[in-house]
Amino acid sequence: MQKQKPFITVLTLITVLFSVVDPKIPTTLEGPFKPVTVPFDVSLRGHAVDLPDTDPRVQRRVKGYEPEQISVSLSSSYDSVWISWITGEYQIGFNITPLNPETVSSVVRYGTIEHVLSHEAKGCSLVYNQLYPFEGLQNYTSGIIHHVRLTGLKPSTVYYYRCGDPSLQAMSGIFHFKTMPISGPQSYPKRIAIVGDLGLTYNTTATIDHVISNKPDLMLLIGDVTYANLYLTNGTGADCYSCTFSDTPIHETYQPRWDYWGRFMQDLVSKVPIMVVEGNHEIELQAENQSFVAYSSRFAFPSKESGSSSTMYYSFNAGGIHFIMLGAYIGYNKTVYNYTLDPCGPVHITVGDGGNREKMAIPHADEPGECPEPLSTPDSHMPGFCARNFTSGPAAGKFCWDWQPEYSALRESSFGHGILEVKNETWALWTWHKNQDPYKEIGDQIYIVRTPESCPVHPKVTKLWSATR
Ligand SMILES: *[C@@H]1O[C@H](CO)[C@@H](O)[C@H](O)[C@H]1NC(C)=O
Ligand SMILES: *[C@@H]1O[C@H](CO)[C@@H](O)[C@H](O)[C@H]1NC(C)=O
Ligand SMILES: *[C@@H]1O[C@H](CO)[C@@H](O)[C@H](O)[C@H]1NC(C)=O
Ligand SMILES: *[C@@H]1O[C@H](CO)[C@@H](O)[C@H](O)[C@H]1NC(C)=O
Ligand SMILES: *[C@@H]1O[C@H](CO)[C@@H](O)[C@H](O)[C@H]1NC(C)=O
Ligand SMILES: *[C@@H]1O[C@H](CO)[C@@H](O)[C@H](O)[C@H]1NC(C)=O
Ligand SMILES: *[C@@H]1O[C@H](CO)[C@@H](O)[C@H](O)[C@H]1NC(C)=O
Ligand SMILES: *[C@@H]1O[C@H](CO)[C@@H](O)[C@H](O)[C@H]1NC(C)=O
């Protein structure tokens, strides 16, 4: 909860035609729909409890400089991926000394046959620090973080890999991933899981179990990752930082939560590529006014490959889909981000909660008494964000609508994940899966259909995914 801090990830589909489909699933062609708000099922109202540091799923299981927290991310097209992992132990406390990243090399051996990993790629390594120049606060320095880019890969192909430092006899076991299909209008990954606000609670583990049961080819995490910023540096946490720790000299974090998260997620993301973009929980302000350091250090991003100068926004292709991951914590005017949005009309889907320990967002700003004070909404970390009243329409002159707008078809608060299936150039299926439902059961579902008559010129269907907080 707390402040509404929207961020937007833009996703563009290359498209053209349309035809008929299963009549049971609604399509955007039938809209606009009568706006619906599904009331929250109060029986689900229980605390989302973080996994403790004693949970075996978050504990270090490797020895010496063996790799842990292994993950795969995509580069900008199918022929390249990033493999990331961590070696060595983090330190937290007083007078810590960072590890020297040059002491462990970054090597990936890979190939299409499990026991013949004939290719080798080398990459780079780094450590990052989270420093607090305040009496009593503990500093953190990470293990050695490795990022290696594999290139020259074939599309839709399973690759096996091991990572680590062969000279230290510290190589991982064998993992595998599948490359994306070739970029083009006839090829798409089958299922793309989309999660937000994940955290690391028992509810998060339920979300991830549900994601795994849907066998995604790719996963997008559209902001708010570990919620390490709900903790003090001494490891004491709370569901609401500002309510519980109102007088800390800086918004503290407990960085080992990132390591816990990396360990828990390895089973999934060492196989299924994950693409992350930042949310407010990644700000993590520290000494010298640095922010987003853990986020920017721990994940690999195809920023350079896609022409971005920042880890905060980038783009990539997954088959015929061009994803634009546009985080909100970076100034993007036409100089920074000069993308012509399609006139056909975007479909916005707000992807909420993957199970984090903050209170789930249930009220809406257009409900009685829920409109925030305009001055309370700007975020000092969000350049160019300026809260304004509506200038036209039924809410002109006011900060909030008084009813659910007709452009908002459905809203429902639940922990869960989305699955996007692009079927062809004009049809994409969006499905929301709720944690409280049996595995694979469908929450709500809609076909997003491109309408060629309103978008006649080589157009692109543009969708804006947005997640709050
Ligand atoms: C696109 O996919 C939809 C949904 O599967 C299907 O109904 C439609 O016929 C397909 N259109 C084309 C042109 O293949
Ligand atoms: C979160 O998990 C708890 C059990 O750990 C459960 O009682 C609660 O209903 C879950 N919350 C939601 C919204 O699914
Ligand atoms: C943490 O690092 C900051 C910045 O270097 C320093 O001022 C502070 O004294 C350090 N704190 C501890 C407990 O070592
Ligand atoms: C952490 O610090 C807070 C605030 O100073 C204190 O209330 C809490 O007991 C400390 N926790 C531990 C584990 O030391
Ligand atoms: C700290 O960084 C933020 C965002 O990067 C910037 O807006 C602000 O001016 C900086 N503050 C100081 C004191 O440098
Ligand atoms: C756009 O953003 C860039 C980078 O922040 C800045 O240098 C430039 O002045 C901005 N331009 C306008 C018109 O706001
Ligand atoms: C943005 O792109 C459009 C169309 O390509 C171009 O006309 C315009 O000059 C560009 N604006 C900037 C600020 O680069
Ligand atoms: C914006 O709307 C609020 C009420 O929603 C009102 O109090 C305020 O005066 C408005 N501000 C402007 C500049 O019109």
XYZ file of C-alpha atoms and ligand atoms in Angstrom:
581
model
C 0.000 0.000 0.000
C 1.243 3.416 0.922
C 1.537 5.854 -1.922
C 0.376 5.065 -5.415
C 3.464 5.078 -7.561
C 2.521 3.930 -10.986
C 5.145 2.708 -13.360
C 4.657 1.626 -16.842
C 6.134 -1.044 -18.976
C 5.204 -0.758 -22.603
C 4.825 -3.825 -24.709
C 4.391 -3.707 -28.420
C 3.143 -6.431 -30.649
C 3.792 -6.605 -34.330
C 0.447 -7.272 -35.922
C -1.965 -7.271 -38.885
C -5.175 -9.316 -39.371
C -8.027 -10.838 -37.439
C -10.689 -13.575 -37.502
C -13.037 -15.636 -35.335
C -12.361 -17.297 -31.993
C -13.763 -19.313 -29.103
C -16.979 -17.429 -28.260
C -16.685 -18.207 -24.564
C -13.672 -15.955 -24.026
C -14.519 -12.254 -24.359
C -12.503 -10.141 -26.755
C -11.671 -6.464 -26.716
C -13.765 -6.214 -29.913
C -16.859 -6.547 -27.717
C -15.921 -3.603 -25.529
C -16.385 -1.179 -24.021
C -17.659 -3.357 -21.194
C -19.720 -2.292 -18.229
C -17.069 -1.565 -15.580
C -16.839 -4.227 -12.881
C -15.123 -4.194 -9.498
C -14.984 -7.642 -7.922
C -15.176 -7.283 -4.143
C -12.192 -8.613 -2.220
C -12.756 -12.027 -0.693
C -12.195 -11.187 2.969
C -11.559 -14.826 3.837
C -8.162 -14.356 2.146
C -7.282 -11.461 4.356
C -4.349 -12.972 6.270
C -0.912 -11.590 6.730
C 1.547 -12.308 3.980
C 4.520 -13.534 6.008
C 8.108 -13.327 4.756
C 10.163 -16.504 4.606
C 12.523 -16.307 7.589
C 16.288 -16.618 7.190
C 16.025 -20.110 8.692
C 13.986 -21.396 5.729
C 16.165 -23.867 3.774
C 14.996 -22.320 0.483
C 16.780 -19.051 1.280
C 19.960 -20.454 2.789
C 23.307 -20.727 1.070
C 23.727 -24.249 -0.233
C 27.076 -23.950 -2.043
C 30.659 -24.098 -0.815
C 33.606 -21.820 -1.439
C 33.317 -20.026 -4.747
C 30.663 -22.296 -6.238
C 27.960 -20.357 -8.112
C 24.584 -19.641 -6.567
C 21.587 -17.458 -7.425
C 21.900 -18.507 -11.066
C 19.588 -16.842 -13.578
C 19.032 -16.397 -17.301
C 17.931 -13.130 -18.941
C 17.355 -12.352 -22.578
C 19.465 -10.076 -24.670
C 17.720 -8.009 -27.331
C 17.085 -10.908 -29.697
C 16.924 -14.717 -29.747
C 20.611 -15.220 -30.603
C 21.921 -14.039 -27.264
C 21.184 -14.451 -23.548
C 22.767 -13.388 -20.293
C 23.715 -15.843 -17.553
C 24.150 -14.311 -14.088
C 25.261 -15.790 -10.759
C 26.960 -14.985 -7.487
C 30.091 -16.420 -5.880
C 31.477 -15.868 -2.418
C 29.644 -14.663 0.634
C 28.121 -11.298 1.289
C 29.075 -9.446 4.446
C 26.933 -7.223 6.587
C 27.989 -5.313 9.672
C 30.680 -2.920 10.806
C 33.998 -2.478 8.983
C 33.304 -4.868 6.169
C 35.812 -5.343 3.351
C 34.445 -5.886 -0.155
C 35.598 -9.000 -2.007
C 37.816 -8.461 -5.015
C 35.718 -9.387 -8.053
C 38.870 -10.238 -10.009
C 39.602 -13.228 -7.788
C 36.897 -15.326 -9.438
C 36.473 -15.454 -13.207
C 33.180 -15.516 -15.070
C 32.922 -18.452 -17.438
C 29.945 -20.197 -19.008
C 30.351 -23.480 -20.906
C 27.375 -24.302 -23.057
C 26.083 -26.298 -25.958
C 23.058 -28.078 -27.362
C 24.121 -31.532 -26.145
C 23.996 -31.993 -22.407
C 27.396 -33.562 -21.874
C 29.261 -31.794 -24.674
C 29.425 -28.176 -23.618
C 31.781 -27.197 -26.386
C 31.262 -23.426 -26.345
C 32.736 -21.072 -23.811
C 31.886 -17.456 -23.048
C 33.540 -15.092 -20.614
C 32.026 -12.101 -18.919
C 32.508 -9.621 -16.174
C 32.087 -9.502 -12.424
C 31.400 -6.859 -9.827
C 30.502 -6.347 -6.215
C 28.222 -3.636 -4.943
C 27.918 -1.998 -1.557
C 24.944 -0.681 0.335
C 26.422 1.889 2.710
C 24.785 3.921 5.435
C 26.904 6.677 6.973
C 24.802 6.773 10.142
C 25.696 5.689 13.653
C 24.424 2.189 14.389
C 23.427 1.251 10.840
C 25.202 -1.719 9.289
C 26.816 -1.736 5.854
C 26.546 -4.497 3.285
C 28.851 -5.716 0.564
C 27.689 -8.329 -1.902
C 29.204 -11.575 -3.061
C 30.833 -11.421 -6.494
C 28.148 -10.958 -9.123
C 28.892 -12.391 -12.565
C 27.222 -11.564 -15.875
C 28.174 -13.421 -19.038
C 26.574 -12.901 -22.426
C 26.248 -15.895 -24.727
C 26.019 -15.030 -28.422
C 25.487 -16.824 -31.709
C 22.605 -18.929 -30.392
C 20.009 -20.606 -32.579
C 16.317 -19.763 -32.141
C 13.872 -22.084 -30.283
C 16.754 -24.292 -29.185
C 17.519 -25.874 -25.820
C 21.006 -25.056 -24.549
C 22.722 -26.695 -21.611
C 25.166 -24.727 -19.524
C 27.437 -24.653 -16.516
C 28.815 -21.488 -15.023
C 31.594 -20.622 -12.614
C 35.374 -20.530 -12.496
C 36.944 -23.718 -13.910
C 40.380 -22.800 -12.530
C 39.001 -22.888 -8.982
C 37.100 -26.102 -9.658
C 34.016 -24.090 -8.848
C 31.606 -24.835 -11.673
C 27.860 -25.213 -11.221
C 25.851 -28.273 -12.135
C 24.276 -28.418 -15.600
C 21.252 -26.217 -16.242
C 19.316 -25.589 -19.427
C 17.179 -22.922 -21.072
C 15.445 -22.519 -24.395
C 16.100 -19.570 -26.705
C 13.219 -17.439 -27.973
C 11.778 -18.103 -31.418
C 13.070 -16.141 -34.382
C 11.782 -12.543 -34.518
C 8.961 -12.378 -36.999
C 5.204 -12.248 -37.320
C 4.700 -16.018 -37.359
C 6.655 -17.030 -34.289
C 5.898 -16.377 -30.669
C 6.912 -17.842 -27.341
C 3.959 -19.891 -26.103
C 3.401 -18.480 -22.635
C 4.843 -15.417 -20.971
C 4.344 -15.144 -17.223
C 3.934 -11.616 -15.909
C 4.332 -10.909 -12.215
C 4.675 -7.786 -10.118
C 5.159 -6.887 -6.461
C 6.633 -10.290 -5.768
C 8.458 -10.113 -2.460
C 9.450 -13.301 -0.656
C 6.541 -14.462 1.493
C 4.800 -17.803 1.734
C 2.268 -16.257 -0.670
C 5.125 -15.494 -3.079
C 6.067 -19.161 -3.010
C 2.441 -19.974 -3.879
C 2.584 -17.532 -6.809
C 5.804 -19.080 -8.098
C 4.378 -22.614 -7.756
C 1.402 -21.509 -9.849
C 3.710 -19.870 -12.415
C 5.746 -23.081 -12.694
C 2.588 -25.147 -13.215
C 1.812 -22.984 -16.253
C 5.216 -23.776 -17.805
C 6.158 -20.295 -19.023
C 8.796 -19.714 -21.706
C 9.672 -16.311 -20.311
C 8.882 -14.330 -17.189
C 8.556 -10.573 -16.804
C 8.830 -9.043 -13.343
C 7.463 -5.579 -13.787
C 8.714 -3.967 -10.612
C 9.017 -4.539 -6.849
C 11.268 -7.485 -6.350
C 12.457 -8.457 -2.864
C 11.037 -5.853 -0.481
C 14.385 -5.736 1.315
C 13.397 -2.144 2.049
C 10.820 -3.257 4.615
C 13.734 -4.092 6.910
C 16.239 -2.262 9.058
C 19.932 -3.069 8.543
C 19.813 -5.230 11.685
C 17.346 -7.588 9.996
C 14.187 -6.456 11.786
C 11.310 -6.134 9.333
C 7.765 -4.760 9.237
C 4.770 -4.878 6.908
C 4.823 -1.089 6.673
C 8.217 0.551 7.001
C 7.079 4.123 7.538
C 4.452 3.101 10.120
C 6.893 1.044 12.169
C 10.232 2.763 11.642
C 9.171 6.377 11.420
C 12.379 7.919 12.756
C 15.244 6.211 10.941
C 17.804 8.656 9.480
C 17.407 7.109 6.004
C 15.084 4.457 4.603
C 17.123 1.374 5.558
C 17.219 -1.993 3.824
C 18.401 -5.463 4.736
C 20.326 -6.535 1.634
C 20.603 -10.252 2.513
C 16.910 -10.448 1.516
C 18.146 -10.059 -2.084
C 20.377 -13.094 -1.648
C 17.496 -15.035 -0.144
C 15.337 -14.070 -3.106
C 18.032 -15.069 -5.621
C 18.358 -18.464 -3.952
C 14.630 -19.086 -3.829
C 14.138 -18.048 -7.460
C 17.047 -20.049 -8.896
C 14.969 -23.179 -9.578
C 12.728 -21.212 -11.919
C 14.990 -18.535 -13.392
C 17.993 -20.758 -14.103
C 15.710 -22.292 -16.772
C 13.116 -19.669 -17.651
C 14.568 -16.289 -18.646
C 13.494 -13.445 -16.400
C 13.289 -9.801 -17.441
C 13.019 -7.290 -14.618
C 12.259 -3.600 -14.515
C 12.419 -1.411 -11.453
C 9.680 -0.330 -9.062
C 9.751 1.904 -5.998
C 10.938 -0.913 -3.733
C 14.182 -0.989 -5.697
C 15.065 2.660 -4.927
C 17.069 1.716 -1.823
C 18.674 5.070 -1.223
C 22.142 4.893 0.350
C 25.345 6.902 0.917
C 26.243 9.539 -1.663
C 22.635 9.692 -2.823
C 22.987 6.441 -4.765
C 19.855 4.469 -5.553
C 18.756 1.315 -7.401
C 22.223 -0.182 -6.822
C 21.176 -3.740 -5.919
C 18.657 -3.787 -8.786
C 21.160 -2.487 -11.337
C 23.972 -4.766 -10.147
C 22.225 -8.081 -9.681
C 20.301 -8.416 -12.919
C 21.607 -8.403 -16.472
C 19.726 -6.083 -18.792
C 19.925 -5.810 -22.584
C 20.393 -2.069 -22.202
C 23.446 -1.641 -24.412
C 22.127 -4.115 -26.954
C 18.868 -2.178 -27.228
C 20.363 1.309 -27.287
C 19.453 2.315 -23.760
C 21.956 4.164 -21.641
C 20.415 2.888 -18.436
C 19.328 -0.227 -16.576
C 16.046 1.545 -15.915
C 14.596 1.023 -19.384
C 15.386 -1.230 -22.325
C 13.734 -3.296 -25.015
C 14.003 -6.762 -26.489
C 12.342 -9.133 -28.919
C 10.715 -12.399 -27.961
C 9.692 -13.905 -31.287
C 7.336 -11.469 -33.006
C 6.798 -9.472 -29.830
C 8.805 -6.363 -29.136
C 8.802 -5.624 -25.432
C 9.573 -2.165 -24.164
C 10.413 -2.220 -20.472
C 9.956 1.367 -19.477
C 10.564 1.868 -15.784
C 9.094 4.962 -14.225
C 12.196 6.080 -12.324
C 13.960 7.586 -15.278
C 13.131 10.771 -17.134
C 11.752 9.867 -20.492
C 10.693 12.720 -22.663
C 10.987 12.655 -26.446
C 14.748 13.119 -26.215
C 15.221 10.035 -24.076
C 12.404 7.898 -25.347
C 11.190 8.828 -28.768
C 8.795 6.049 -29.582
C 5.684 6.835 -31.526
C 2.824 5.224 -29.691
C 0.265 3.628 -31.913
C -2.909 5.573 -32.547
C -5.017 2.392 -32.416
C -5.449 2.644 -28.693
C -3.427 0.797 -26.120
C -4.846 -1.806 -23.772
C -3.651 -1.161 -20.230
C -3.399 -4.019 -17.780
C -2.378 -3.248 -14.234
C -0.524 -6.242 -12.895
C -0.579 -6.226 -9.172
C 0.377 -8.380 -6.462
C 2.589 -11.445 -6.492
C 2.353 -11.891 -2.724
C 4.611 -9.370 -0.987
C 4.189 -8.591 2.711
C 2.762 -5.101 2.307
C -0.970 -4.803 2.739
C -2.721 -5.647 -0.532
C -4.122 -2.631 -2.371
C -7.919 -2.907 -2.282
C -9.471 0.609 -2.328
C -9.665 2.601 -5.577
C -9.169 6.352 -5.821
C -12.660 6.799 -7.274
C -14.394 5.213 -4.282
C -15.882 7.509 -1.616
C -13.214 8.915 0.689
C -10.327 7.243 -1.178
C -9.135 10.123 -3.385
C -5.638 11.044 -2.191
C -4.554 14.569 -1.399
C -2.854 15.645 -4.672
C 0.188 17.034 -2.882
C 0.797 13.652 -1.206
C 1.272 11.814 -4.496
C 4.451 13.027 -6.243
C 7.535 10.893 -5.785
C 10.830 12.731 -5.514
C 12.597 9.844 -7.240
C 10.369 10.034 -10.280
C 11.724 12.746 -12.546
C 9.090 14.705 -14.353
C 6.208 13.076 -12.525
C 3.748 15.742 -11.658
C 0.339 15.038 -10.194
C -2.325 17.152 -11.880
C -6.086 17.409 -11.925
C -7.971 16.154 -14.958
C -8.308 18.854 -17.600
C -11.218 17.321 -19.519
C -13.922 14.693 -19.189
C -16.298 14.095 -16.324
C -13.574 14.626 -13.696
C -12.346 17.929 -15.191
C -10.872 20.116 -12.465
C -10.810 17.264 -9.994
C -8.028 14.940 -8.965
C -10.100 11.738 -9.088
C -13.116 10.341 -10.831
C -16.189 9.648 -8.705
C -16.890 6.282 -10.348
C -15.038 3.531 -12.184
C -14.336 4.981 -15.624
C -15.696 3.147 -18.664
C -12.130 2.543 -19.872
C -11.625 0.377 -16.802
C -13.322 -2.910 -17.627
C -12.448 -5.062 -14.627
C -10.565 -4.778 -11.398
C -10.029 -7.298 -8.670
C -7.491 -7.546 -5.842
C -5.755 -10.890 -5.595
C -2.355 -12.478 -5.313
C -1.498 -14.179 -8.570
C 0.213 -13.990 -11.932
C -0.702 -13.282 -15.520
C -0.024 -15.355 -18.612
C 0.235 -13.684 -22.002
C -0.112 -15.863 -25.077
C 0.346 -14.139 -28.385
C -1.479 -16.331 -30.893
C -0.755 -14.510 -34.108
C -0.353 -11.019 -35.503
C -3.750 -9.861 -34.295
C -4.758 -11.974 -31.318
C -3.242 -12.182 -27.879
C -4.787 -13.949 -24.905
C -4.411 -12.496 -21.427
C -5.195 -14.719 -18.422
C -4.951 -13.904 -14.728
C -4.374 -16.827 -12.350
C -5.241 -16.292 -8.690
C -3.322 -18.090 -5.968
C -6.507 -19.079 -4.153
C -7.726 -21.048 -7.177
C -6.573 -24.577 -8.044
C -3.485 -24.810 -10.272
C -4.117 -23.751 -13.880
C -7.624 -22.510 -13.122
C -8.453 -19.329 -14.951
C -9.287 -16.165 -13.037
C -10.252 -13.738 -15.764
C -9.379 -13.885 -19.385
C -9.659 -11.752 -22.474
C -8.500 -11.820 -26.058
C -6.779 -8.599 -26.989
C -7.512 -8.141 -30.660
C -6.030 -5.704 -33.055
C -8.598 -3.999 -35.245
C -7.191 -3.537 -38.743
C -9.941 -1.132 -39.774
C -8.893 1.446 -37.197
C -5.164 0.851 -37.618
C -4.662 0.623 -41.331
C -0.987 1.479 -41.817
C 1.588 -1.175 -40.791
C 0.537 -0.533 -37.347
C 1.501 -1.893 -34.049
C -0.822 -2.809 -31.251
C 0.593 -1.173 -28.198
C -0.137 -2.316 -24.730
C 0.805 -0.587 -21.596
C 1.348 -2.813 -18.628
C 1.360 -0.885 -15.486
C 1.837 -1.933 -11.946
C 1.381 0.151 -8.883
C 3.908 0.532 -6.142
C -5.388 -15.674 -34.611
O -5.619 -16.369 -33.406
C -6.978 -16.437 -33.041
C -7.033 -17.045 -31.660
O -6.371 -18.259 -31.606
C -7.724 -17.236 -34.086
O -9.089 -17.293 -33.749
C -7.571 -16.528 -35.413
O -8.187 -17.292 -36.437
C -6.115 -16.338 -35.764
N -6.019 -15.473 -36.920
C -5.183 -15.720 -37.902
C -5.191 -14.761 -39.035
O -4.458 -16.688 -37.902
C -1.539 -15.701 1.798
O -1.174 -16.900 2.424
C -1.895 -17.160 3.626
C -1.339 -18.452 4.184
O 0.048 -18.399 4.255
C -3.364 -17.299 3.332
O -4.064 -17.438 4.541
C -3.851 -16.038 2.637
O -5.188 -16.202 2.238
C -3.001 -15.770 1.401
N -3.443 -14.498 0.840
C -4.001 -14.391 -0.373
C -4.514 -13.047 -0.737
O -4.051 -15.302 -1.165
C 29.361 2.449 6.403
O 29.873 3.115 5.291
C 29.799 4.534 5.409
C 30.266 5.136 4.104
O 31.519 4.673 3.758
C 30.651 4.980 6.598
O 30.534 6.372 6.746
C 30.133 4.284 7.841
O 30.945 4.590 8.941
C 30.136 2.783 7.645
N 29.456 2.158 8.768
C 29.921 1.104 9.383
C 29.102 0.611 10.503
O 30.974 0.547 9.087
C 16.973 -3.567 15.370
O 16.859 -2.201 15.635
C 15.600 -1.804 16.139
C 15.575 -0.293 16.253
O 16.722 0.160 16.845
C 15.346 -2.494 17.455
O 14.060 -2.142 17.932
C 15.416 -3.992 17.260
O 15.271 -4.659 18.475
C 16.745 -4.378 16.637
N 16.705 -5.790 16.283
C 17.723 -6.591 16.503
C 17.548 -7.993 16.030
O 18.746 -6.219 17.024
C 19.729 12.653 -5.334
O 19.335 11.909 -6.518
C 18.059 12.268 -7.003
C 17.675 11.311 -8.098
O 18.774 10.717 -8.694
C 18.074 13.716 -7.453
O 16.807 14.068 -7.934
C 18.450 14.589 -6.272
O 18.584 15.909 -6.705
C 19.768 14.130 -5.658
N 19.991 14.861 -4.413
C 21.176 15.316 -4.066
C 21.229 16.004 -2.747
O 22.152 15.198 -4.778
C 14.506 15.541 -21.642
O 15.271 14.774 -20.723
C 16.670 14.977 -20.853
C 17.362 13.984 -19.910
O 16.805 14.016 -18.633
C 17.003 16.434 -20.516
O 18.387 16.635 -20.678
C 16.218 17.340 -21.454
O 16.413 18.691 -21.070
C 14.730 17.045 -21.415
N 14.030 17.806 -22.447
C 12.872 18.397 -22.239
C 12.275 19.093 -23.407
O 12.296 18.340 -21.158
C 10.929 11.813 -32.408
O 10.621 11.013 -33.530
C 9.825 11.665 -34.482
C 9.399 10.644 -35.522
O 10.444 9.774 -35.825
C 10.636 12.820 -35.054
O 9.851 13.522 -36.006
C 10.990 13.778 -33.923
O 11.831 14.811 -34.383
C 11.739 13.031 -32.825
N 11.903 13.921 -31.668
C 13.059 14.059 -31.037
C 13.053 15.005 -29.880
O 14.061 13.439 -31.336
C -7.749 19.702 -7.928
O -8.821 18.957 -7.408
C -9.009 19.085 -5.994
C -10.183 18.214 -5.608
O -10.114 16.972 -6.191
C -9.264 20.522 -5.600
O -9.314 20.615 -4.211
C -8.146 21.395 -6.137
O -8.456 22.738 -5.913
C -7.941 21.169 -7.629
N -6.791 21.915 -8.052
C -6.828 22.691 -9.106
C -5.529 23.372 -9.459
O -7.810 22.851 -9.797
